[in-house]
XYZ file of C-alpha atoms in Angstrom:
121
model
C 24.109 -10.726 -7.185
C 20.625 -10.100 -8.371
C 19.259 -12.181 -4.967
C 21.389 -10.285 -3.044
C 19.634 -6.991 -4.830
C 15.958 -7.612 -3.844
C 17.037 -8.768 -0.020
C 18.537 -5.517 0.449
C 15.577 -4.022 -1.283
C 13.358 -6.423 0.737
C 15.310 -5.149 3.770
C 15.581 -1.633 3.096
C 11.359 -1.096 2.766
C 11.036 -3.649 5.532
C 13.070 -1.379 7.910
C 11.422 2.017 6.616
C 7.845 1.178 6.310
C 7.775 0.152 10.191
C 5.046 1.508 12.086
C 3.470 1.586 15.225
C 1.007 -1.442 15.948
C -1.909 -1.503 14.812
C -5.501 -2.888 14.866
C -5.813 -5.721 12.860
C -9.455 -5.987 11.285
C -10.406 -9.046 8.657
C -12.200 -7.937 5.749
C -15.525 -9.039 7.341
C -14.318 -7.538 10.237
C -14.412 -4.305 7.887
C -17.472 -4.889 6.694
C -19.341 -5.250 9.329
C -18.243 -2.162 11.340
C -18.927 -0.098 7.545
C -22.293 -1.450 7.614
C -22.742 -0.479 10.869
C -20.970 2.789 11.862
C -22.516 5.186 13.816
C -20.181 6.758 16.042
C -16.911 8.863 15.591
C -14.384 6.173 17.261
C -15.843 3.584 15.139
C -15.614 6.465 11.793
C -11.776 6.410 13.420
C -11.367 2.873 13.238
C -12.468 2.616 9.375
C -10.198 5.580 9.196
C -7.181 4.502 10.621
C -7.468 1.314 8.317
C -7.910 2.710 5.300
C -4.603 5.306 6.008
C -2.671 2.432 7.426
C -3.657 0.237 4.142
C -2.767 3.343 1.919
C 0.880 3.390 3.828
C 1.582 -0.277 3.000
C -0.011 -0.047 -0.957
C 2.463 3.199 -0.852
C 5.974 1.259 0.419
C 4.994 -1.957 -1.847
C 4.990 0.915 -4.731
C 8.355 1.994 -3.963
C 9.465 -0.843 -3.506
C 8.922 -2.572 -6.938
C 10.495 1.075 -8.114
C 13.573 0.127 -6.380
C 13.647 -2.960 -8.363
C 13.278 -1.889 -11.382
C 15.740 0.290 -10.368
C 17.888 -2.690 -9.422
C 17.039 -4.841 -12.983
C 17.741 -1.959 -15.151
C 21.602 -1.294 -13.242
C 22.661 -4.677 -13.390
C 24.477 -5.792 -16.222
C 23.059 -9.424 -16.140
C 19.546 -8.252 -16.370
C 19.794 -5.424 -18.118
C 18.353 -6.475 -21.527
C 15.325 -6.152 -23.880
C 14.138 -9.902 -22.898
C 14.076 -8.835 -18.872
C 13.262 -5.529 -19.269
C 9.745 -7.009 -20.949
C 9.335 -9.125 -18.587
C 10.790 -8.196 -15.242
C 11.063 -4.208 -15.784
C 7.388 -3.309 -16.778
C 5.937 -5.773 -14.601
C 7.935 -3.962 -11.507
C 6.427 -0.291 -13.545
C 3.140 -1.291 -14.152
C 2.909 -2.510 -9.908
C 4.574 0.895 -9.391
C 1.445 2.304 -10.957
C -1.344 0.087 -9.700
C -0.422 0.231 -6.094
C 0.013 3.966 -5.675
C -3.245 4.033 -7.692
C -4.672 1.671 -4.564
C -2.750 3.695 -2.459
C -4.648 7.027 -3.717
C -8.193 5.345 -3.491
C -7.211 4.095 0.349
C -6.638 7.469 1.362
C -9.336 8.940 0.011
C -11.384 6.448 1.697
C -9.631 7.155 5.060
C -10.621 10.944 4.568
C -14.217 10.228 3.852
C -14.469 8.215 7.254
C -12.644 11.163 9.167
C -15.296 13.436 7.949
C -17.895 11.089 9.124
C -16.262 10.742 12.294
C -16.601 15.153 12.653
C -20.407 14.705 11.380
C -20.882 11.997 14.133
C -19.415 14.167 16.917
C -21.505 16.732 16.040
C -24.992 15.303 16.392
């Protein structure tokens, strides 16, 4: 019962955190074009990663919510033993990733506004 839980969980974000495709940058992908951005499609880029990131940090928030959700209904993990374990690990992820999730966006926002000061010079 509980593996049938987190696949529909795993199924349920899966299905609603779909988006269009996207550019695919490495981390030293990243850094390089942060070192080196100059003009506003490149601002975009950085942009657009940083928002898409924020997205994903944003569903893997929810859906450790939805499984604590999930612990805390069912009767077979619904105790002080999981809840310790299982249940504040799931809250304390809920926390940390929309924390991330927060930062991300913030960063994607500071690149957007570079992007404007680029176009206008």
């Amino acid at each position: 019962a509980l593996l049938s839980l987190v696949l529909a969980m795993t199924l349920t974000v899966s299905a609603a955190t779909t988006q269009p495709t996207r550019e695919h940058l490495s981390k030293t992908q990243l850094s390089a074009l942060i070192a080196t951005a100059k003009t506003p499609a490149e601002h975009q880029r950085i942009a657009d990663y940083y928002r898409a990131q924020a997205g994903d940090l944003l569903a893997q928030s929810e859906y450790h919510a939805q499984m604590a959700v999930g612990f805390k209904q069912n009767p077979a993990t619904n105790n002080d033993k999981v809840e310790r374990q299982t249940v504040n690990h799931c809250e304390y992820l809920v926390q940390s990733l929309k924390a991330q999730s927060v930062k991300a966006e913030a960063l994607a926002k500071q690149h957007e506004q570079m992007a404007t000061a680029a176009e206008q010079k």
